[in-house]
CSV table of C-alpha atoms and ligand atoms in Angstrom, one decimal:
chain,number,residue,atom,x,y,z
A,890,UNK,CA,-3.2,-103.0,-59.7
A,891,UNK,CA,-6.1,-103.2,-57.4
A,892,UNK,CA,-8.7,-100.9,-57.0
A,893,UNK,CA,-9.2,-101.3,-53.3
A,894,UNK,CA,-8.5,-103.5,-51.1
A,895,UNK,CA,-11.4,-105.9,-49.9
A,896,UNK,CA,-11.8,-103.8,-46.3
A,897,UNK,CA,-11.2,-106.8,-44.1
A,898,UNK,CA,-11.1,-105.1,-41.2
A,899,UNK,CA,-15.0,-103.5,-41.9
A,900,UNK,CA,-17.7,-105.4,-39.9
A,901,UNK,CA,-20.8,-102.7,-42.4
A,902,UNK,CA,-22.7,-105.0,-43.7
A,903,UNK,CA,-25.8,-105.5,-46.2
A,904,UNK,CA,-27.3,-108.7,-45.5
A,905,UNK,CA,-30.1,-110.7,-46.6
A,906,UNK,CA,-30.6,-109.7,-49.9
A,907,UNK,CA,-34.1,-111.6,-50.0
A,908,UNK,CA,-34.6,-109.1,-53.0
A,909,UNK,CA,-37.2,-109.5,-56.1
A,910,UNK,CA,-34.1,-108.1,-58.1
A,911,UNK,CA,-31.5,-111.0,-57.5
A,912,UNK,CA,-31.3,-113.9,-59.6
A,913,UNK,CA,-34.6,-115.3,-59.3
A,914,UNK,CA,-36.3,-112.7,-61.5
A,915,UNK,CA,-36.6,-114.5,-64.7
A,916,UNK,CA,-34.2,-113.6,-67.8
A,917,UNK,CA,-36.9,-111.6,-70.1
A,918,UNK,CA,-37.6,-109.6,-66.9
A,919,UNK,CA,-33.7,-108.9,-66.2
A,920,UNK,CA,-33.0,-107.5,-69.7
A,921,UNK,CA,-35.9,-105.5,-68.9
A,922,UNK,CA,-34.5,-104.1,-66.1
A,923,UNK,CA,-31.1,-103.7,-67.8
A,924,UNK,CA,-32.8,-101.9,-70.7
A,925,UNK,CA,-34.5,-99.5,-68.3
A,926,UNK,CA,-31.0,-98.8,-66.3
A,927,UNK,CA,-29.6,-98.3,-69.6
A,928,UNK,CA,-32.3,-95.7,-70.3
A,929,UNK,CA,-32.3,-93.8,-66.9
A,930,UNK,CA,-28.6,-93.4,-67.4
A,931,UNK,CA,-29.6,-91.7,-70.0
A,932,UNK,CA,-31.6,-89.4,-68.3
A,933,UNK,CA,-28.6,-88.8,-66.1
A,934,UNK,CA,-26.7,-87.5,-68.3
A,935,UNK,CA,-25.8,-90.2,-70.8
A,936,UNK,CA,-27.9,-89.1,-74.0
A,937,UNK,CA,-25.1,-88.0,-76.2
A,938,UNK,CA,-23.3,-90.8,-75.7
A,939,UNK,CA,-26.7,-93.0,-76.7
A,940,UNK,CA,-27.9,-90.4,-79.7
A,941,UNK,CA,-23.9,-90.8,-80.8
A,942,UNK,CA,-24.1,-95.1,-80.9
A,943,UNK,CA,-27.7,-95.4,-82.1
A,944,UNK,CA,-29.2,-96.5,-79.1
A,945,UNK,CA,-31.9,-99.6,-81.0
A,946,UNK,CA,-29.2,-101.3,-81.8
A,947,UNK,CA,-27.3,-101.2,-78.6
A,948,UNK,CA,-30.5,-102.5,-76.7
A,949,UNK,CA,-31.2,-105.2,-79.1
A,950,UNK,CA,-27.7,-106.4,-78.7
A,951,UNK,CA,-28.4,-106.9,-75.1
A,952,UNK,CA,-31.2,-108.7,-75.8
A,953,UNK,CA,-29.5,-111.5,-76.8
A,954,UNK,CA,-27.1,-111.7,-73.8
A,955,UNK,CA,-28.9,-114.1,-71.4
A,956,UNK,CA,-30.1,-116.4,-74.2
A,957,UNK,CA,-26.5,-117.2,-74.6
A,958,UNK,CA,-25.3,-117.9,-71.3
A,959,UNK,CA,-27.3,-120.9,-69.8
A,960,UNK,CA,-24.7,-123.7,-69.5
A,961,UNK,CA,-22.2,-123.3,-66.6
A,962,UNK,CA,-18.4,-123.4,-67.2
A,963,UNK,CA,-19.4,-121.6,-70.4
A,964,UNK,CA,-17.3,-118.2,-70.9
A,965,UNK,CA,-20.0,-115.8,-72.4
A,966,UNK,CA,-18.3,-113.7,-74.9
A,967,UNK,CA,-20.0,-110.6,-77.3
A,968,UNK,CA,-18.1,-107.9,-78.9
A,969,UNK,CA,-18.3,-104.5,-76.3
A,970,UNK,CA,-19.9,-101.7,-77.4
A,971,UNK,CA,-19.2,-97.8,-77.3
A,972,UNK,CA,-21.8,-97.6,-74.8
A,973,UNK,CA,-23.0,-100.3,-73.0
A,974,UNK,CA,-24.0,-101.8,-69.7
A,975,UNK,CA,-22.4,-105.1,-68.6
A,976,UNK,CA,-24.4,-107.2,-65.8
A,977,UNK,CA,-23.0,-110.9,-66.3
A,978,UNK,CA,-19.6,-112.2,-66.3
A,979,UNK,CA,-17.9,-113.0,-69.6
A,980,UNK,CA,-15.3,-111.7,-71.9
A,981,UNK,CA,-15.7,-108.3,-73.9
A,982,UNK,CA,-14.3,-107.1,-76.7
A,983,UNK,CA,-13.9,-104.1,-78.2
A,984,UNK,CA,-12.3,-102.9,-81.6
A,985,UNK,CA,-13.1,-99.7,-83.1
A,986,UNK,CA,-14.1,-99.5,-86.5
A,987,UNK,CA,-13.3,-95.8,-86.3
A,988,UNK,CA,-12.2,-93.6,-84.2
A,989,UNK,CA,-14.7,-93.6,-81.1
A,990,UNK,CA,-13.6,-90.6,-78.4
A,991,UNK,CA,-15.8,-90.9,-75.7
A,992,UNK,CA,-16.8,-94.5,-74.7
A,993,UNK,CA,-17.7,-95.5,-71.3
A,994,UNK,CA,-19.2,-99.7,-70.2
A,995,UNK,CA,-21.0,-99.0,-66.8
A,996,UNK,CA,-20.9,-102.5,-64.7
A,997,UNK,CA,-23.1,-103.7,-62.0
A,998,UNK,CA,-23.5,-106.8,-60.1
A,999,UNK,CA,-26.0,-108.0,-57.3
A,1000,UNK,CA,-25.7,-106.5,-54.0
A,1001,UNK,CA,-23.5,-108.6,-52.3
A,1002,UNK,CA,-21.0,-108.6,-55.4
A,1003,UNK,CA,-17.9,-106.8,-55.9
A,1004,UNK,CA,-16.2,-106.8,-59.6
A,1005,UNK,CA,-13.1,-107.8,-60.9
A,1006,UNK,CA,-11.7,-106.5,-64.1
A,1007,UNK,CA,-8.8,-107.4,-66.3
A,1008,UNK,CA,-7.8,-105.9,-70.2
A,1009,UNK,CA,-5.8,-108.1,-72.5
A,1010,UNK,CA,-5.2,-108.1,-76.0
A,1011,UNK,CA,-5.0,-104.6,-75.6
A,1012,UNK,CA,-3.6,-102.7,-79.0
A,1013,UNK,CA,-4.2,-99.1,-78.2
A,1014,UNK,CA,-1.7,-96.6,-78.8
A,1015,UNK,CA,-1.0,-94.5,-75.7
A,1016,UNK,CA,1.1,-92.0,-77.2
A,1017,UNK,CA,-1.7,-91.2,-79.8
A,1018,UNK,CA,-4.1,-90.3,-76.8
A,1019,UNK,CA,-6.0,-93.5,-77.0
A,1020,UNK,CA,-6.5,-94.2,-72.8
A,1021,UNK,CA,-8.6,-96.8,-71.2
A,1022,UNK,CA,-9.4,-96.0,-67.5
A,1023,UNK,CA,-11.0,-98.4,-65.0
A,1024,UNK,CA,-12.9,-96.1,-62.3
A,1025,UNK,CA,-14.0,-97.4,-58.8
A,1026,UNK,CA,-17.7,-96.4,-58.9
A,1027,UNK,CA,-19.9,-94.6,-61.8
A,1028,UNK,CA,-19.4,-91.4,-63.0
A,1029,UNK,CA,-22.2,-89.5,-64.3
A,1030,UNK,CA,-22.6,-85.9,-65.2
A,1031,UNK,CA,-19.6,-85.5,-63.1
A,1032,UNK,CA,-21.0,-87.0,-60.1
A,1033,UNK,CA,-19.9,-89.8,-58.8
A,1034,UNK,CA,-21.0,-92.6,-56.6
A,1035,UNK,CA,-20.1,-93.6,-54.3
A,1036,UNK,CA,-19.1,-90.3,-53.3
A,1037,UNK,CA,-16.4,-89.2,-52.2
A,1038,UNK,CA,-17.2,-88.8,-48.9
A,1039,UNK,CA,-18.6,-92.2,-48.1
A,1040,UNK,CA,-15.5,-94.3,-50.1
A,1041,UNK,CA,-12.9,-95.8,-48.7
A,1042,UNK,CA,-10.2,-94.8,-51.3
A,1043,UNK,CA,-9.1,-90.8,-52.1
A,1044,UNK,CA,-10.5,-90.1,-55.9
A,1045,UNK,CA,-7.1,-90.5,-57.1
A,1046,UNK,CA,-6.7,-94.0,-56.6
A,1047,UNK,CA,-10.4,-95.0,-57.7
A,1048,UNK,CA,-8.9,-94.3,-61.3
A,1049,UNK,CA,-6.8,-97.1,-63.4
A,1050,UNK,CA,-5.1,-96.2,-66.0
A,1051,UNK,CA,-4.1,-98.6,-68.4
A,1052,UNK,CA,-1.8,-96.4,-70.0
A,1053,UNK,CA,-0.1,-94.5,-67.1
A,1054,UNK,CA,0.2,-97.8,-64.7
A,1055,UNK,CA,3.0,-100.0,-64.9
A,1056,UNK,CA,1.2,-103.4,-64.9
A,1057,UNK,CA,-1.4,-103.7,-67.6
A,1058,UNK,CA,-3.4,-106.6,-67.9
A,1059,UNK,CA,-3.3,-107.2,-63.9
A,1060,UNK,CA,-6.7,-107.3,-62.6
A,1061,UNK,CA,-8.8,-104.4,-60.7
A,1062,UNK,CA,-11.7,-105.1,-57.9
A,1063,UNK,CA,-14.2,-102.6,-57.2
A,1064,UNK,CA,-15.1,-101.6,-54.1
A,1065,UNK,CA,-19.1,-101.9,-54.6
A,1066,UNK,CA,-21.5,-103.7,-56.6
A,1067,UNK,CA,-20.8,-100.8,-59.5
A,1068,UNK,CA,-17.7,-100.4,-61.7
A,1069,UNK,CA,-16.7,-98.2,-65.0
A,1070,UNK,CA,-14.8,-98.5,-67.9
A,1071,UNK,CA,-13.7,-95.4,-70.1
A,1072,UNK,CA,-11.9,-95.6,-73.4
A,1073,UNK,CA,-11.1,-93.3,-76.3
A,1074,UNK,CA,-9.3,-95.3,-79.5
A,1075,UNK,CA,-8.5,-93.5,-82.3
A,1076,UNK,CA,-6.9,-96.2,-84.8
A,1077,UNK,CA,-8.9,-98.7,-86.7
A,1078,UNK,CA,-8.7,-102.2,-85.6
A,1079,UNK,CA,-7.4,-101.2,-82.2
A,1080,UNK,CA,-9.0,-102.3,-79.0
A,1081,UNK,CA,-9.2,-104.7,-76.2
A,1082,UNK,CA,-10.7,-107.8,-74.2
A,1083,UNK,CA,-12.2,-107.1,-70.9
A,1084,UNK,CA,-12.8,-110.2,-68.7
A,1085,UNK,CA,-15.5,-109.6,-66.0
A,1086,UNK,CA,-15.6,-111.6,-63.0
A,1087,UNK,CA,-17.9,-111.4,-59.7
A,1088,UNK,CA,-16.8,-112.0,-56.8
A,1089,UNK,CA,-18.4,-112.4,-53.4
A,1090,UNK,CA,-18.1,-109.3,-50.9
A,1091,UNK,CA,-19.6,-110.3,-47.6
A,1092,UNK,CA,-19.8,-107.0,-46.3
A,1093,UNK,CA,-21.0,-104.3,-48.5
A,1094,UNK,CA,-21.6,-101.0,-48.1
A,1095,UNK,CA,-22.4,-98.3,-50.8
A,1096,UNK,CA,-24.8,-100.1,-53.5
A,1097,UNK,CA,-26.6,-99.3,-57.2
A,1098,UNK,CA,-30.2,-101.5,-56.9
A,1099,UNK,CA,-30.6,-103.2,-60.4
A,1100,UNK,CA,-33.8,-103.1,-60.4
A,1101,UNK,CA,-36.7,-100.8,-59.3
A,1102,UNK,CA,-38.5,-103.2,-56.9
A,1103,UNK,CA,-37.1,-105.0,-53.8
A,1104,UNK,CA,-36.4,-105.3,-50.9
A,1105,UNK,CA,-32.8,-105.1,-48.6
A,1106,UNK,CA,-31.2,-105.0,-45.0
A,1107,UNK,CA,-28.7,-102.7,-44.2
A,1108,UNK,CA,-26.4,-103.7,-41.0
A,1109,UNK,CA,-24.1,-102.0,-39.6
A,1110,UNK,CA,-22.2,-103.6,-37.0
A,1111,UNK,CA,-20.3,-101.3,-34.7
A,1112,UNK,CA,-19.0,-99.3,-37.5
A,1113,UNK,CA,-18.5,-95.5,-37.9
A,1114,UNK,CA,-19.7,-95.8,-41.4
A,1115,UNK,CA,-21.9,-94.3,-43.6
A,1116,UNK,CA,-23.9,-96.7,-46.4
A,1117,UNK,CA,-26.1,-95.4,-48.9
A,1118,UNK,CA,-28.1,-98.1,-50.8
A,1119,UNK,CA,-28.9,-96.3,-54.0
A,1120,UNK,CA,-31.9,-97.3,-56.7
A,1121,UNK,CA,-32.2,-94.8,-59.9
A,1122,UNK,CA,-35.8,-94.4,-60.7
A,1123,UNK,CA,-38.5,-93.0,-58.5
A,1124,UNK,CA,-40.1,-95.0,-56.3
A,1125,UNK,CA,-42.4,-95.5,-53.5
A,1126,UNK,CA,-40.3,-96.7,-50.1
A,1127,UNK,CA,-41.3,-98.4,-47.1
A,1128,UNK,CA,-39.2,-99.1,-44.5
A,1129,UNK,CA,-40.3,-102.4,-42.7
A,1130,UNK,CA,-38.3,-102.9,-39.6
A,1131,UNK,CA,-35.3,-100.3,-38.1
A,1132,UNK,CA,-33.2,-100.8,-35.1
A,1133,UNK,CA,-30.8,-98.3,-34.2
A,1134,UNK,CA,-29.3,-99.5,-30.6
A,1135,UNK,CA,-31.3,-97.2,-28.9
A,1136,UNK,CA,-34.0,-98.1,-26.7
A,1137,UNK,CA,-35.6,-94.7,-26.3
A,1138,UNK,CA,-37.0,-92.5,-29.1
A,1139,UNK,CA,-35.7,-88.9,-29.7
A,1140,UNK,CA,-37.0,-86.1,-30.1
A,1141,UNK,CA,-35.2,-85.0,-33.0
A,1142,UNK,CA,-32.3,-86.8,-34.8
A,1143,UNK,CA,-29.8,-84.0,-34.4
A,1144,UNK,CA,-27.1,-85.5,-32.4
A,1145,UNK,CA,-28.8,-88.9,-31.3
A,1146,UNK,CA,-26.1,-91.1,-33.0
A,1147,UNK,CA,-27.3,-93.0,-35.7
A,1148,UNK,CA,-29.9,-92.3,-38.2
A,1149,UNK,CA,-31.3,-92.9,-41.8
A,1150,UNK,CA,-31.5,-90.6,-44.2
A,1151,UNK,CA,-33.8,-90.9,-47.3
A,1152,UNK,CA,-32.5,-88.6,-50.4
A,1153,UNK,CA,-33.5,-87.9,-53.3
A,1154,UNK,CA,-32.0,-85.8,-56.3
A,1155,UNK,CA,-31.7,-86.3,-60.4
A,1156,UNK,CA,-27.8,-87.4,-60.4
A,1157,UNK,CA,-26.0,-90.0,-58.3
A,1158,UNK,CA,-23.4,-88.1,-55.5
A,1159,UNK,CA,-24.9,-88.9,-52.3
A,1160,UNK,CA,-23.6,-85.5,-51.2
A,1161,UNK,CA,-25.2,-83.6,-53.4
A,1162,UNK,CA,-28.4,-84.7,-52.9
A,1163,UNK,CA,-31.7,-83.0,-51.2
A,1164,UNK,CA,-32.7,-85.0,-47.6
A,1165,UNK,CA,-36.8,-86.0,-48.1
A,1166,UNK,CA,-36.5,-87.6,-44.7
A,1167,UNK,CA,-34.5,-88.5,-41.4
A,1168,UNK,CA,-35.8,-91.2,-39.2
A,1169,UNK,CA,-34.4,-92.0,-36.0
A,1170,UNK,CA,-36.7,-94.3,-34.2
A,1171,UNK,CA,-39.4,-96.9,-35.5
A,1172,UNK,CA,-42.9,-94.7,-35.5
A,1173,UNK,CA,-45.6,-96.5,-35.2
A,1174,UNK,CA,-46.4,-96.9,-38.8
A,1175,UNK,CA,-43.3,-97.5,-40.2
A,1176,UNK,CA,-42.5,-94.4,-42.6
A,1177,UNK,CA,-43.5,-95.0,-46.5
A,1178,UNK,CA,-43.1,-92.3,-48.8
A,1179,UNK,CA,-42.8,-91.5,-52.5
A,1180,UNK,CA,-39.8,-90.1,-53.7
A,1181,UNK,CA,-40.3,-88.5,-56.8
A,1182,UNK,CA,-36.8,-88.2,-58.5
A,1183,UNK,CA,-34.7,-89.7,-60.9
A,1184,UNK,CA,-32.5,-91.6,-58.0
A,1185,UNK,CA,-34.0,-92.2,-54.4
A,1186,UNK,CA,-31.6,-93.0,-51.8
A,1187,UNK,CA,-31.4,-94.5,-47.9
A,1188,UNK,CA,-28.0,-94.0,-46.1
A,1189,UNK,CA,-27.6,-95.5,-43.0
A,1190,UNK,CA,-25.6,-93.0,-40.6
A,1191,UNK,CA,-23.7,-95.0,-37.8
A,1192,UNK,CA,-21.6,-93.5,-35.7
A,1193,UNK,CA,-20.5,-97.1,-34.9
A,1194,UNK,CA,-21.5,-97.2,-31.2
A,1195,UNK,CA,-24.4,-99.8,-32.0
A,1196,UNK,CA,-25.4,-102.7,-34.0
A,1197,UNK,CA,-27.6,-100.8,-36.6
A,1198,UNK,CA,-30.0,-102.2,-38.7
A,1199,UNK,CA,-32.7,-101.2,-41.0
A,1200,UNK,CA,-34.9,-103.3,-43.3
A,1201,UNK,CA,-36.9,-101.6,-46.5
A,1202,UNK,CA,-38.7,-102.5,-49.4
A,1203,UNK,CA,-39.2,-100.2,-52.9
A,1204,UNK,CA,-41.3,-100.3,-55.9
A,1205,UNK,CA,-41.4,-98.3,-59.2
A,1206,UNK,CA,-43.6,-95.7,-59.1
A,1207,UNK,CA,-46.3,-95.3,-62.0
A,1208,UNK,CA,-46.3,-91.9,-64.2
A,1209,UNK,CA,-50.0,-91.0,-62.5
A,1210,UNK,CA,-48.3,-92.0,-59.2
A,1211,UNK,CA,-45.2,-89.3,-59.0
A,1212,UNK,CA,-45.4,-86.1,-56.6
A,1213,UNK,CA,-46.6,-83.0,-58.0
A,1214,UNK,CA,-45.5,-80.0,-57.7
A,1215,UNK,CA,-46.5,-77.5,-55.3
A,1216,UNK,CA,-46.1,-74.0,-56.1
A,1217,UNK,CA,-43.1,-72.0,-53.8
A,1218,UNK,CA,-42.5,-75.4,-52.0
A,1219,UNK,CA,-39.5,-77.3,-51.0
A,1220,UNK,CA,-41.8,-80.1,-52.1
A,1221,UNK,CA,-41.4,-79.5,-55.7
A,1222,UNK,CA,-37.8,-81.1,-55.6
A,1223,UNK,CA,-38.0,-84.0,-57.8
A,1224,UNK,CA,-41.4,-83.8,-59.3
A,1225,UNK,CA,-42.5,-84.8,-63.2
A,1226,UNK,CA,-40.9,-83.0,-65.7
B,281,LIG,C1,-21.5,-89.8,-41.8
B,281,LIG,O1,-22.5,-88.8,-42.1
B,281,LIG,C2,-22.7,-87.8,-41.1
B,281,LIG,C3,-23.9,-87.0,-41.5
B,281,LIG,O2,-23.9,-86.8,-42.9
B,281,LIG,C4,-21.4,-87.0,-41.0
B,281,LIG,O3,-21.5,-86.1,-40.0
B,281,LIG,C5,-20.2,-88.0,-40.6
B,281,LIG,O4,-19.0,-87.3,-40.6
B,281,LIG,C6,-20.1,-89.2,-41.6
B,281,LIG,N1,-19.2,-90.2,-41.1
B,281,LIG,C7,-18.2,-90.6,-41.9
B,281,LIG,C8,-17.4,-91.7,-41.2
B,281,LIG,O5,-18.0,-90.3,-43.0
């Protein structure tokens, strides 16, 4: 019951994470970070789900997640909330009180992670309408990501469902650093255990940035593939070193092979969102800009002719910092509420 396969015939690949966001960020700052994704998701589209499971208490209960986990070989386990956002390995477990309809766990791991998932002690009741479903990706207001243009799998088979699939308990692996969970239970006392396990991708593609500052390479080794490296909050992006196998500039990007696109747009389909930017060659100054919306993107086009590459580094931009808005402008995409 996998969600993909690991693509072992890709040679994409994201390398040198030597990102602020990875593990050496200290733990108060990580749960930080967690609490903000938690909120932006929000913004996305999540706030009925938060208004519905009284958001304080969900946040504090993440608080106390990394206090909890500091010797090794040690299984973390909390209960799993209606809504909730999983980041570390460990054991999860749900069991509704009362009926809860719409629940959804979003899980993310560092770049270079992909995530396995496995359900046991499951006691839901199918036939009632009680489903959990494992999805390949995030959903979010409808929009997924990766999207479905730049996955591997058709949409059909990014979904397991624990009730329609023959082999429940096996374990799924996501295809990216980001995974889902929905469930709807209607009984009391019914739920499940979800086990979350990281494992090491070597060559990833499509990623969700923890965090709102760092930095990342992108390579993309003689691969016609397209990579988007995705980070939900508005930020200010530099891009510090780009090589495209090509040794003369263009005039224009149209039809020169590969490229990066920057993106921006309030909800996470790549597809779907507004290009702020194409680059094509290294100018001179290597390109910064701010990108104003909710999630700021850079997808690395490669028609898989060269050994692409490009290097960049974000940061969070302040509230006095953001765009604004220019009257009968394109520029107004994405600019403070
Ligand atoms: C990559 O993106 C470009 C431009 O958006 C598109 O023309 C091309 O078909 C995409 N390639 C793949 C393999 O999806």
């Amino acid at each position: 019951m996998m969600l993909a396969s690991t693509s072992t015939s890709s040679t994409s690949s994201f390398s040198s994470s030597s990102s602020s966001s990875s593990s050496s960020s200290s733990s108060s700052s990580r749960i930080h970070t967690l609490l903000c994704l938690l909120c932006l998701l929000s913004r996305l589209g999540l706030g009925r789900y938060i208004e519905d499971n009284d958001a304080t208490d969900g946040l504090y209960s993440l608080l106390s997640l990394d206090q909890k986990r500091d010797a090794e070989d040690f299984v973390f386990r909390r209960p799993l909330r209606c809504l909730d956002m999983l980041a570390t390995e460990g054991q999860f477990t749900f069991m509704a009180a009362q009926p809860q309809l719409a629940c959804a766990a979003f899980l993310i791991g560092e770049p270079s992670e992909v995530i396995s998932l496995e359900l046991s002690d499951v006691t839901v009741d199918c036939s009632a309408g009680d489903f959990i479903k494992i999805f390949d990706g995030w959903v979010l207001k409808g929009e997924k990501f990766p999207s479905s243009q730049d996955h591997p799998l058709p949409m059909r088979q990014r979904y397991t469902d624990y009730c329609s699939s023959g082999a429940p308990g096996g374990a799924s692996r996501s295809s990216q650093n980001v995974a889902m969970v929905f469930f709807r239970i209607h009984g009391p006392d019914s739920g499940f255990t979800l086990t979350v396990r990281k494992l090491h991708n070597p060559f990833p593609c499509n990623i969700m940035s923890q965090s709102p500052e760092g930095s990342f390479t992108m390579v993309m080794p003689h691969q016609h593939r397209n990579c988007s490296f995705s980070i939900i909050y508005p930020v200010e992006l530099q891009l510090t070193e780009l090589s495209l196998g090509q040794r003369q500039a263009w005039r224009g990007c149209t039809g020169s092979g590969d490229f990066v696109e920057l993106l921006g747009g309030n909800g996470v389909d790549t597809s779907k969102m507004f290009p702020m930017a194409d680059v094509c060659f290294s100018p001179r100054g290597l390109t910064q800009m701010r990108m104003g919306c909710d999630n700021s993107v850079v997808r690395l086009v490669s028609s898989g002719k060269y050994i692409s590459r490009v290097s960049f580094r974000y940061r969070l931009l302040g509230r006095s910092e953001l765009p604004q808005a220019q009257e009968n402008s394109l520029d107004d995409f994405c600019t403070v509420e």
